XYZ file of C-alpha atoms in Angstrom:
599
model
C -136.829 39.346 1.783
C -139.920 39.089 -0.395
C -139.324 37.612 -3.702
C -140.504 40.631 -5.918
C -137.223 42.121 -4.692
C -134.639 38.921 -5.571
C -133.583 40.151 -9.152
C -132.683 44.237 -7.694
C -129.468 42.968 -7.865
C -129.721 42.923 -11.665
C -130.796 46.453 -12.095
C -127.799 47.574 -9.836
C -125.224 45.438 -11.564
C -126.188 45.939 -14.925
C -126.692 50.067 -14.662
C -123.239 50.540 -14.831
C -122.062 48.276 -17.306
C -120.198 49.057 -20.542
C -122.374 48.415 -23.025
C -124.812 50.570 -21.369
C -122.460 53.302 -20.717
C -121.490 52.980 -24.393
C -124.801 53.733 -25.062
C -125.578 56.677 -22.986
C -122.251 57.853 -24.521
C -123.542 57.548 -27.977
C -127.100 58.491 -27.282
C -125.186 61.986 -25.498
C -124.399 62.896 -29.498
C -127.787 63.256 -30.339
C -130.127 66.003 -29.171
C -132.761 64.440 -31.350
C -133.696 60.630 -30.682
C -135.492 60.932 -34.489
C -132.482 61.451 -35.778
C -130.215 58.902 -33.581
C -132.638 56.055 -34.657
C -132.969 57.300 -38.413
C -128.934 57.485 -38.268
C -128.651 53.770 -36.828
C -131.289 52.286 -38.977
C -130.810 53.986 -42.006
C -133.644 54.951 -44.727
C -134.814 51.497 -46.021
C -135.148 50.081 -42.587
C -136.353 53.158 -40.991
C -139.291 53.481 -43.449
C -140.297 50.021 -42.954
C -140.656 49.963 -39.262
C -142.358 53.256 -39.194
C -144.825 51.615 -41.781
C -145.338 48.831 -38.995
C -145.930 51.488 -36.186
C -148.900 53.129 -38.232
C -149.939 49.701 -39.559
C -150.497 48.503 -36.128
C -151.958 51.597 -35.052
C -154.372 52.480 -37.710
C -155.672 48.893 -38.688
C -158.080 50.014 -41.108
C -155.722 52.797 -42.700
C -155.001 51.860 -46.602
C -151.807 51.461 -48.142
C -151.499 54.810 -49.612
C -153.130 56.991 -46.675
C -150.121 55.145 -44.431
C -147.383 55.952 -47.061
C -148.219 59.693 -46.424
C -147.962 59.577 -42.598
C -144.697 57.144 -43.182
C -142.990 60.398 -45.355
C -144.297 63.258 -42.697
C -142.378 61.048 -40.346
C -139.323 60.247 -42.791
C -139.204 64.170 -43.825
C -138.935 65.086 -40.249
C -136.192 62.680 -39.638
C -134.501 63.711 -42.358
C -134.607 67.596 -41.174
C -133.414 66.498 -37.436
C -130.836 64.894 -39.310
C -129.986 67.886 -40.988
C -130.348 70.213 -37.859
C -131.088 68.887 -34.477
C -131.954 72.131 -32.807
C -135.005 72.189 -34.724
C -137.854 72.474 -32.003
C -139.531 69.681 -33.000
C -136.765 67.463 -32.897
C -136.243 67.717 -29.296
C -140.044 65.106 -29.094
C -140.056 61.548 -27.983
C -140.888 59.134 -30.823
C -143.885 57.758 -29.656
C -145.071 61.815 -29.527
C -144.134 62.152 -33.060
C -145.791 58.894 -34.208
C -149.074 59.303 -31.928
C -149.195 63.265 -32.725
C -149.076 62.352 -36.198
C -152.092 60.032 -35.919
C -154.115 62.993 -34.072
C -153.639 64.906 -36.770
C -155.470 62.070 -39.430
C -158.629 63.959 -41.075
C -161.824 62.316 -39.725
C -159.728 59.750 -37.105
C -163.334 59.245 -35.345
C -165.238 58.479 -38.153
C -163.171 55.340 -39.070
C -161.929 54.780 -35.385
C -164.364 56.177 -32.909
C -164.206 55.864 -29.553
C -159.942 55.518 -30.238
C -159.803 59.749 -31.058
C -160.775 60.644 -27.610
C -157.163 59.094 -26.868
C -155.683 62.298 -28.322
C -157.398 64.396 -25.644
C -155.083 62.102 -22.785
C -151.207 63.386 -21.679
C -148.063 60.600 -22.384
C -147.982 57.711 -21.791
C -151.722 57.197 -21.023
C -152.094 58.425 -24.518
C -150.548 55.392 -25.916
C -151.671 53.119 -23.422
C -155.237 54.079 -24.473
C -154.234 53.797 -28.281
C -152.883 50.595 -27.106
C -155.896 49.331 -26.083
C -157.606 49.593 -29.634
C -155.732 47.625 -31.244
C -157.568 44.398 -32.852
C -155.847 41.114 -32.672
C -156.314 39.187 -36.024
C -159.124 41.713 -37.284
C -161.604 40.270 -39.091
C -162.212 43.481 -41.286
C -158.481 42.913 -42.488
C -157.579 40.712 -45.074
C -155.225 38.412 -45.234
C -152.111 39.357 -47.747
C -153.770 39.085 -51.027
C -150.040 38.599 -53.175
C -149.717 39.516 -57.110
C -150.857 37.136 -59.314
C -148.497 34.512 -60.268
C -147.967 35.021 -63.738
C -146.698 38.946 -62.594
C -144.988 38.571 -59.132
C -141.633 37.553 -60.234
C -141.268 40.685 -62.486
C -143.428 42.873 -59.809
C -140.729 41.945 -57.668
C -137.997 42.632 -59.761
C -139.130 45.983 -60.968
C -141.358 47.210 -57.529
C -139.103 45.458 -54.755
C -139.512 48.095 -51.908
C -143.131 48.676 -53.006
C -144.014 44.514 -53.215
C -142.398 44.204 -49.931
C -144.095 47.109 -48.499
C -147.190 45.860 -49.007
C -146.138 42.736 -47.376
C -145.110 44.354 -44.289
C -148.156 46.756 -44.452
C -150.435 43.627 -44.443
C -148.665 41.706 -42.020
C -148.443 44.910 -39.362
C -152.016 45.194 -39.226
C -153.181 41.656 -39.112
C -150.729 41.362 -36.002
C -150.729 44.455 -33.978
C -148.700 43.276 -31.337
C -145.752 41.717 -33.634
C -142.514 43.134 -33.172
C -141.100 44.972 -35.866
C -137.835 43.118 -35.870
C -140.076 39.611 -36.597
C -142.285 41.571 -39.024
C -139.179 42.674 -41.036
C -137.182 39.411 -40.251
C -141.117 37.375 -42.171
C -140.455 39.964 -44.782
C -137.179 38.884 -45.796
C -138.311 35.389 -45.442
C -140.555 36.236 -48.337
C -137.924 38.076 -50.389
C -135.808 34.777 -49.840
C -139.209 32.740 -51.199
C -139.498 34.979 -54.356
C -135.572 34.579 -55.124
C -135.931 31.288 -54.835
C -139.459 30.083 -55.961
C -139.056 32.633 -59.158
C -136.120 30.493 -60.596
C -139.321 27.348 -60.618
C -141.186 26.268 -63.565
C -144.206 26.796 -61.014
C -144.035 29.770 -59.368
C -147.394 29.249 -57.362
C -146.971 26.093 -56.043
C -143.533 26.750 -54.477
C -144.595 30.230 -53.085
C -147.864 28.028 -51.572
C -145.442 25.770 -49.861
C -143.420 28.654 -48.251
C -146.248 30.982 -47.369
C -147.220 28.120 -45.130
C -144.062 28.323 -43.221
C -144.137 32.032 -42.746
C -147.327 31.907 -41.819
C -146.569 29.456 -39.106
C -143.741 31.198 -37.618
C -145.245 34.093 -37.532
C -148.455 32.788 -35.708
C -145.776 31.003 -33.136
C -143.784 34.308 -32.382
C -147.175 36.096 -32.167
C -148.580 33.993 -29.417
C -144.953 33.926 -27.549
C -143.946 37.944 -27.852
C -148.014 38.034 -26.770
C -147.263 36.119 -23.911
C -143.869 37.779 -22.606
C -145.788 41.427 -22.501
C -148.703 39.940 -20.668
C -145.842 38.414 -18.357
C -144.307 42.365 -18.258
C -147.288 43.642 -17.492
C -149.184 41.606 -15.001
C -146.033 40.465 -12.889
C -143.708 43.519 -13.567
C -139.886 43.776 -14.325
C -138.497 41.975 -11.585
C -140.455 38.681 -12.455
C -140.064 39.408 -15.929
C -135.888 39.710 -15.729
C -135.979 36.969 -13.452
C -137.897 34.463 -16.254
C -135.120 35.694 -18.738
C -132.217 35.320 -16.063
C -133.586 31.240 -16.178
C -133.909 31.344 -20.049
C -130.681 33.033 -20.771
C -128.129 30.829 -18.612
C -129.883 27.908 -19.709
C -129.081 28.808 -23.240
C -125.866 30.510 -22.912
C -124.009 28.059 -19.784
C -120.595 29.309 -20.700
C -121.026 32.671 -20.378
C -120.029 34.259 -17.367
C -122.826 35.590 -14.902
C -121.385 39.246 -15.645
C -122.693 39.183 -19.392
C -126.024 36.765 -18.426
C -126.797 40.197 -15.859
C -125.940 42.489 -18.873
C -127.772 40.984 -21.972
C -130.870 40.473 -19.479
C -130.999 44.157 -17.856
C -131.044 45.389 -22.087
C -133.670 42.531 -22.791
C -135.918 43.868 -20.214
C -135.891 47.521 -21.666
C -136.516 46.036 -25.468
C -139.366 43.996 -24.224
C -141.101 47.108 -23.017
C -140.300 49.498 -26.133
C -141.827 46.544 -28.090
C -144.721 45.688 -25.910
C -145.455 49.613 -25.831
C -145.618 49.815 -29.957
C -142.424 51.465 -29.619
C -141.210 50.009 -32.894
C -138.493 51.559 -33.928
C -136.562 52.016 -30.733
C -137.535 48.287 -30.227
C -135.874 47.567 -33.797
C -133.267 49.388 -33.003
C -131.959 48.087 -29.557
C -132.743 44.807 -30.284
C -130.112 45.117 -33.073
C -127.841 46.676 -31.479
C -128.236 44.060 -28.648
C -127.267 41.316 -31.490
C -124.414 43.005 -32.557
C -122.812 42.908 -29.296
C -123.582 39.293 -28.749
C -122.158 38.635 -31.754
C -119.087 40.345 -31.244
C -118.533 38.390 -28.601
C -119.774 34.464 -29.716
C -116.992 32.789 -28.393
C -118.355 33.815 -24.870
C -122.069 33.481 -25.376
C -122.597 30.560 -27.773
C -121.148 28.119 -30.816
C -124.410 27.976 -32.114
C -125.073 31.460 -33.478
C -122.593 31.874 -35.742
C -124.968 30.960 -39.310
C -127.248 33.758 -37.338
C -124.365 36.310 -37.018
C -123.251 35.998 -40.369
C -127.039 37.154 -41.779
C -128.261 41.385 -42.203
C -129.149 42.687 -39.621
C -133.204 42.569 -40.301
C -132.602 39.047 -39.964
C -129.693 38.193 -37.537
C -132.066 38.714 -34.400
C -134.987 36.150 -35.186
C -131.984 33.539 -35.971
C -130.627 34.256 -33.019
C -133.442 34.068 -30.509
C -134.403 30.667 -32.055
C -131.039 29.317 -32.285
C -130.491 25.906 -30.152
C -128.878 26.060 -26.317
C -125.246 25.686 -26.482
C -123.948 22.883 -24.578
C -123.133 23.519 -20.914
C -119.112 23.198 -19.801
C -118.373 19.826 -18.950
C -117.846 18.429 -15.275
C -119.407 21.374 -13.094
C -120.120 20.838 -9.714
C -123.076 20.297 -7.731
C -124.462 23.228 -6.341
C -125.357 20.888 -3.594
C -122.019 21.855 -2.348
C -122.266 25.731 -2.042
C -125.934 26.085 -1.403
C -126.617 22.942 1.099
C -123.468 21.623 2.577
C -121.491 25.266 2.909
C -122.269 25.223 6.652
C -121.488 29.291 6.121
C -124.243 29.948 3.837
C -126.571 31.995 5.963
C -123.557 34.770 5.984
C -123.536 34.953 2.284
C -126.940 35.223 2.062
C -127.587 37.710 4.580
C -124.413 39.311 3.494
C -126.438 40.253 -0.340
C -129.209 38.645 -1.046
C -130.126 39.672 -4.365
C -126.758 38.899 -5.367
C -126.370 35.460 -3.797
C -129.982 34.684 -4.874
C -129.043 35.829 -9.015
C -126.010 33.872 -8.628
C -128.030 30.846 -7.591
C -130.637 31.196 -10.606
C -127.718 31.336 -13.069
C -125.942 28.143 -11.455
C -129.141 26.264 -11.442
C -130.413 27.179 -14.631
C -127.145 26.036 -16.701
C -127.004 23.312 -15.393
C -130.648 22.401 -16.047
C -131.469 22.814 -19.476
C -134.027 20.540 -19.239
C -135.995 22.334 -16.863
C -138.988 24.855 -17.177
C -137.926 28.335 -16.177
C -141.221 28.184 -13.936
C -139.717 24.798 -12.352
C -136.429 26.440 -11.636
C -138.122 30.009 -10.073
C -140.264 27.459 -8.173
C -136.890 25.717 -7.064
C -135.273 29.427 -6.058
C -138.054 30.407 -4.063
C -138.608 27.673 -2.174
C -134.842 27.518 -1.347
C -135.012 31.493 -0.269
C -137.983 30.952 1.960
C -136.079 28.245 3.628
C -133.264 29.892 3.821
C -135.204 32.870 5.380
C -136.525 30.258 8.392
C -134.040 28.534 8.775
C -130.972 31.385 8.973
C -132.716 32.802 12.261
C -132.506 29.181 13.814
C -129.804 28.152 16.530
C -128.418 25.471 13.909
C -128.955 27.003 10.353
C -126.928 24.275 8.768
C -128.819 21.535 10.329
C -132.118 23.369 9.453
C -131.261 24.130 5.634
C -129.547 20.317 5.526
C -132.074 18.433 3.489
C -132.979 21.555 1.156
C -132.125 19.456 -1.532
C -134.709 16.848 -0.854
C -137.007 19.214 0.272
C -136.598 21.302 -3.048
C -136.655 17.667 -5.000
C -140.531 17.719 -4.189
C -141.461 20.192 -6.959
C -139.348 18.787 -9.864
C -140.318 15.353 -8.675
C -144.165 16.894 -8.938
C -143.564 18.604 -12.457
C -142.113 15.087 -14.088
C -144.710 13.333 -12.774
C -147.286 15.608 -14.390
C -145.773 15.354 -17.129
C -145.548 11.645 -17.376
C -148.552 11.293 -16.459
C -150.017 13.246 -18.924
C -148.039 11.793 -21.673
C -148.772 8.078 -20.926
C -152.685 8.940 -20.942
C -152.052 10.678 -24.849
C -149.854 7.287 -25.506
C -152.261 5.097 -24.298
C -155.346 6.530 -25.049
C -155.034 8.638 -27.968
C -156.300 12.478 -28.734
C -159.775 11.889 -28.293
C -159.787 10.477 -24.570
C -156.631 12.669 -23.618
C -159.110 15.586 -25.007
C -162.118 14.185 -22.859
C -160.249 13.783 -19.921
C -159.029 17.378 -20.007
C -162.451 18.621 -20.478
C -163.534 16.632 -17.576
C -161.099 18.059 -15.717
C -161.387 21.680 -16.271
C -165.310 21.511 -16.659
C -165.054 20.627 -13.003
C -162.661 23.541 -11.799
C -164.275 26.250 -14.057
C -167.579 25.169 -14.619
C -168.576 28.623 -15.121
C -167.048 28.817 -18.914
C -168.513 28.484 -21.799
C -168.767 25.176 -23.351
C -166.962 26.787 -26.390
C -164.194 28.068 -24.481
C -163.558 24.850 -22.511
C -163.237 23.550 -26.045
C -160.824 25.653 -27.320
C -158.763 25.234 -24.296
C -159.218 21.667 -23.827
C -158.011 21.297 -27.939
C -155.183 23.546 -27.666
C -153.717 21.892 -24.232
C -153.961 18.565 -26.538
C -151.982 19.903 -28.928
C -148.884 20.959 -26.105
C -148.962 17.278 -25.454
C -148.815 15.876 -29.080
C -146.277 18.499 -29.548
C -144.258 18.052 -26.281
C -144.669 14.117 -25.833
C -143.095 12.933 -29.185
C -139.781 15.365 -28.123
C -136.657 13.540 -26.482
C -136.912 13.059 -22.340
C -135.071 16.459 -21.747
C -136.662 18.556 -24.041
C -140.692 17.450 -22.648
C -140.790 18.978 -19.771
C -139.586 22.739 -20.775
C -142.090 22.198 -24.105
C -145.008 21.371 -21.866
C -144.804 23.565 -19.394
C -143.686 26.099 -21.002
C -146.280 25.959 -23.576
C -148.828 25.363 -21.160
C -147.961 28.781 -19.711
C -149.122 30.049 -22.350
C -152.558 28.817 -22.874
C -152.901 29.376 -18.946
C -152.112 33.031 -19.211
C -154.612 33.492 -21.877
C -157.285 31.579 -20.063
C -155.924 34.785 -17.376
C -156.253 37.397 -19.449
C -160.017 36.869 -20.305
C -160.613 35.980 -16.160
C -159.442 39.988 -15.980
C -162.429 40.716 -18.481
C -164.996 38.361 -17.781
C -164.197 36.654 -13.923
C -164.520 33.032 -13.942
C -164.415 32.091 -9.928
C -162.077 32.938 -6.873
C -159.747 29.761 -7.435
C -159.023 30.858 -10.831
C -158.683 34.317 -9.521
C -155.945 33.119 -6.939
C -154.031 31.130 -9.471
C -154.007 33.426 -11.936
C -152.884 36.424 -9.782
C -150.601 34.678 -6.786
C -147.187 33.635 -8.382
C -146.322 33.580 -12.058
C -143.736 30.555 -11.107
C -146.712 28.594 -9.569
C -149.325 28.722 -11.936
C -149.144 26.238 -13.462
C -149.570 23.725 -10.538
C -152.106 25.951 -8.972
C -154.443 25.136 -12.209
C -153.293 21.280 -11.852
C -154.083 20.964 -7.916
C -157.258 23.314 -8.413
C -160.358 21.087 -7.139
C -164.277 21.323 -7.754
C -165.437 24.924 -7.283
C -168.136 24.586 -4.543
C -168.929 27.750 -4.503
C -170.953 27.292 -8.004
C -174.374 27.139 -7.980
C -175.733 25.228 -11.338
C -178.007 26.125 -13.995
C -181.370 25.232 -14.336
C -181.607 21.355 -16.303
C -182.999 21.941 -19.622
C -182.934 19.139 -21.878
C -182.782 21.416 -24.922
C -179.250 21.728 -23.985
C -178.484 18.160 -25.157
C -175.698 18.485 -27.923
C -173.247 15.601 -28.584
C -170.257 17.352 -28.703
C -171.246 19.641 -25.913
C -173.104 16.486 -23.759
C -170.092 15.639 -21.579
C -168.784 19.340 -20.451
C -172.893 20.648 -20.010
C -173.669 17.241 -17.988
C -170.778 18.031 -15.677
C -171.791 21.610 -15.240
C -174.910 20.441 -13.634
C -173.233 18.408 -10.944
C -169.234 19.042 -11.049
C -168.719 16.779 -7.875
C -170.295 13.623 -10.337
C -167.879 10.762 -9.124
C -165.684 8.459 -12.176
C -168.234 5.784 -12.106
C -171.317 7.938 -13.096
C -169.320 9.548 -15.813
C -167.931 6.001 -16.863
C -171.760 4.951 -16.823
C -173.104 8.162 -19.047
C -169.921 7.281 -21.366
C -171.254 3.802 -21.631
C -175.131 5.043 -22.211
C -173.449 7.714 -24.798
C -171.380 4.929 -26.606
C -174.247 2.549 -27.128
C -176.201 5.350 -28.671
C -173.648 5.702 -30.976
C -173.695 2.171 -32.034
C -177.395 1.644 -32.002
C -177.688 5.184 -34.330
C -174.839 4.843 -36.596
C -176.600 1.601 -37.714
C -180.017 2.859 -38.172
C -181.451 4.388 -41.896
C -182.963 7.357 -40.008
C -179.982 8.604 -38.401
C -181.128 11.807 -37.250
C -184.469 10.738 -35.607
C -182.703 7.975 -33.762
C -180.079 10.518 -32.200
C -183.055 12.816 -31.523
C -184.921 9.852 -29.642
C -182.434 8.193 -27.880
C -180.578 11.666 -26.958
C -183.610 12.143 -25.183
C -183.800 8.802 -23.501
C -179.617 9.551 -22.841
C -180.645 13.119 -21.312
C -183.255 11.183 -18.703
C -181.147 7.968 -18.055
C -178.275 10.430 -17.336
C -180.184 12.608 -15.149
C -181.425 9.742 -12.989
C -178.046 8.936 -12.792
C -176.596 11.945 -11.510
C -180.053 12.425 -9.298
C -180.690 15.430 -10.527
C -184.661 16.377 -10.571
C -186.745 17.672 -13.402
């Protein structure tokens, strides 16, 4: 059985389940979905989301030429509400919100290119509007709030207008933000106002909590960014697996039934909200919190500060909200998976099934595990299980699964110690050099800029991850190293780098990670001419090893030591400048000779 096809058993399980026939119960009263989500999410809410929707759409839209579209849309809702059989009632919401854009005055003279989307049939209408949007635009500007000596009474006599604007500005800086985190920030900035309004200064407390939301909503960003990239490069099956992982690891109580059924309605959110589908995305996901709620003391202990909060902010709480401890004394699944001498039969019996069932037993017991680690685990156990079922002794054959399925935690902790030591021992700066040593010599083809970037933002997953307690490192570092490795993915689709990149990127989402660590020297690259106006310090180290990426330790320890004593011999001089200039010279040529590298 191939792995794409180990979480069917999910969408067969979870198809029929209540909640989701409660749904298709409730959605069977509407002929109108405007009205069913106007209905659930009432007027404030509604309005709000639908101003995120043509925020993120229309990132150069003002204020008040997105307040007209927002009505259109309201003043429909409102009819279908009134009357469902109106004909227009009967349309999809993203039709309504992406006809409504079509119909902007002069759409291609502030857009270009993006109007020639209206001319395409759903959905590659809104994947092509999709593909316009700007992350972090630089022709937006950031939220520009009321003065400080009027905010406090802006906000007491404007609220829904004050806020609007927040959400407005927010939408289209972030165009891939969910609404529910956009609306959740927003109320996070009512809470600062209530708060900070009640100070004898108003601007310095509001300072200190823009921060925060500022920081949250940069983290969310980058992970809701990473989940649809996830969705869309390795499909649902991957995607619902990742989430089966996540989901008994945080919720080890609950029984596999309800892990199957909150992950089946997790799947379908993620793609309403990775599709700009705001307000079905708002709504589900609420909806989804409700019924967790309404049933805490099977899920979790720890949510019950997030169930207690509106609805706009419940989910946010919720999704950030701490594992709840797993049940005490549970078994080793040593004993069903390895030593069951009938296991082949239950496998071959359902795999999906036995394989989900696996995952979830795994997982909460593991919580200090990766979800890659643990998929890595799964498949390794199902391909042995595959070999070693069609054997004459599958017991004997499958025997030491658990040491052979020891090798790739045993390889992710050591990475991870490893990697932790060298920032203990040797601080940022090395850690930072090593990296770029590294990955200069697999990828020698990228920029010097963008080996910078990533070199300084895999530095900051290890001061991040290596302070945290022994069980919470290795899910922070790998987990957040995911997510700089799927961006370094996402511009190899755009602008290739080499094949081994291509393969690692591309293979298996649960082995990426150590398919970028065990990547060697790319020997298909052919270098550059040498020119010595390359010669920048910053950029020395990462442009010397693009010349020769097979240069051995001891020639870069030596061009360390030639680039060290330059340092020292310059930082002492009165003519800085001309001293780095001559002896960066003399550095380029020793260096060269070193390396053996002609003129």
């Amino acid at each position: 059985m191939k792995w794409v096809t180990l979480i069917s058993f999910i969408f067969l399980f979870s198809s029929a389940t209540s909640r989701n026939l409660q749904r298709v119960a409730r959605e069977a009263e509407y002929k109108s979905e405007i009205a069913h989500r106007y209905n659930d999410l009432k007027e404030e809410t509604f309005k709000a989301v639908t101003m995120v929707t043509f925020a993120q759409y229309l990132q150069r839209c003002s204020y008040e030429g997105l307040s007209k579209l927002v009505k259109d849309v309201v003043d429909l809702a409102q009819k279908c509400v009134a009357n469902e059989d109106a004909p227009e009632c009967t349309k999809s919401l993203p039709a309504i919100f992406l006809d409504e854009i079509c119909q902007v005055e002069k759409l291609r003279d502030s857009y270009g290119a993006m109007a020639d989307c209206c001319s395409k049939a759903d959905p590659e209408r809104n994947q092509c509007f999709l593909s316009f949007k700007v992350p972090q635009p630089d022709f937006v500007e950031p939220y520009q709030r009321p003065g400080t000596d009027v905010i406090c009474k802006e906000y007491q006599d404007n609220r829904v207008s004050l806020l609007g604007h927040f959400i407005y500005s927010v939408a289209r800086r972030n165009p891939f933000l969910y609404a529910p985190t956009i609306l959740s920030l927003a109320a996070d900035y009512e809470h600062a106002l209530q708060s900070c309004c009640k100070e004898s200064d108003v601007g310095a407390c509001l300072d200190e909590k823009a921060v925060a939301i500022e920081e949250r909503a940069k983290k969310v960003s980058v992970k809701q960014q990473y989940s649809c990239g996830i969705l869309e490069k390795f499909g649902e099956r991957t995607f619902k697996a990742d989430k089966l992982v996540l989901l008994s690891q945080k919720y080890p109580r609950a029984p596999l039934s309800e892990i199957l059924k909150i992950v089946h309605d997790v799947k379908d959110i993620y793609k309403e909200c990775c599709e700009g589908d705001m307000v079905e995305c708002m709504d589900d996901r609420a909806e989804l919190m409700t019924y967790i709620c309404s049933k805490q003391d099977v899920f979790s202990s720890k949510i019950k500060d997030c169930c207690e909060k509106p609805v706009v902010e419940r989910s946010q709480c919720i999704i950030e909200s701490d594992f709840d401890e797993k049940p005490e004394n549970l078994p080793s699944v040593v004993e069903k998976y390895v030593q069951d001498k009938e296991v082949c039969k239950s496998f071959e019996a359902g795999q999906d099934a036995f394989l989900a069932e696996l995952i979830y037993e795994y997982s909460r017991r593991h919580p200090e595990f990766s979800t890659q680690l643990i998929l890595r685990v799964t498949k390794g156990y199902e391909a042995l299980l595959e070999k070693c079922c069609k054997t004459d002794n599958p017991a004997e054959c499958y025997g030491n699964a658990h040491e052979e399925l020891s090798k790739h935690v045993k390889e992710t902790e050591d990475v991870v110690k490893t990697n932790c030591d060298l920032l203990a021992t040797h601080g940022e700066a090395d850690f930072l050099k090593a990296l770029l040593i590294r990955y200069t010599k697999k990828m020698p083809q990228v920029s010097t800029h963008t080996l910078l970037e990533i070199g300084k933002k895999m530095t900051a997953v290890g001061t991040k991850c290596c302070q945290l307690p022994e069980d919470r490192r290795l899910p922070c570092s790998e987990g957040y190293l995911s997510i700089v490795i799927q961006d370094m993915c996402r511009r190899q689709e755009t602008t290739p780098i080499n094949d081994n990149v291509s393969h690692c990127c591309s293979d298996s989402y649960a082995y990426r990670r150590p398919c970028f660590t065990a990547m060697g020297v790319d020997t298909k690259y052919v270098p550059p001419p040498f020119d010595p106006e390359m010669f920048s310090f910053d950029e020395l180290l990462v442009n010397l090893i693009k010349r020769k990426p097979q240069m051995t330790e001891e020639q870069i320890k030596t061009i360390a030591e030639g680039f060290t004593a330059m340092v020292d011999k310059c930082c002492k001089q009165s003519d800085i400048e001309t001293c780095f200039g001559e002896e960066g010279a003399n550095l380029i040529v020793q260096s060269r000779a070193t390396l053996g590298i002609g003129a």
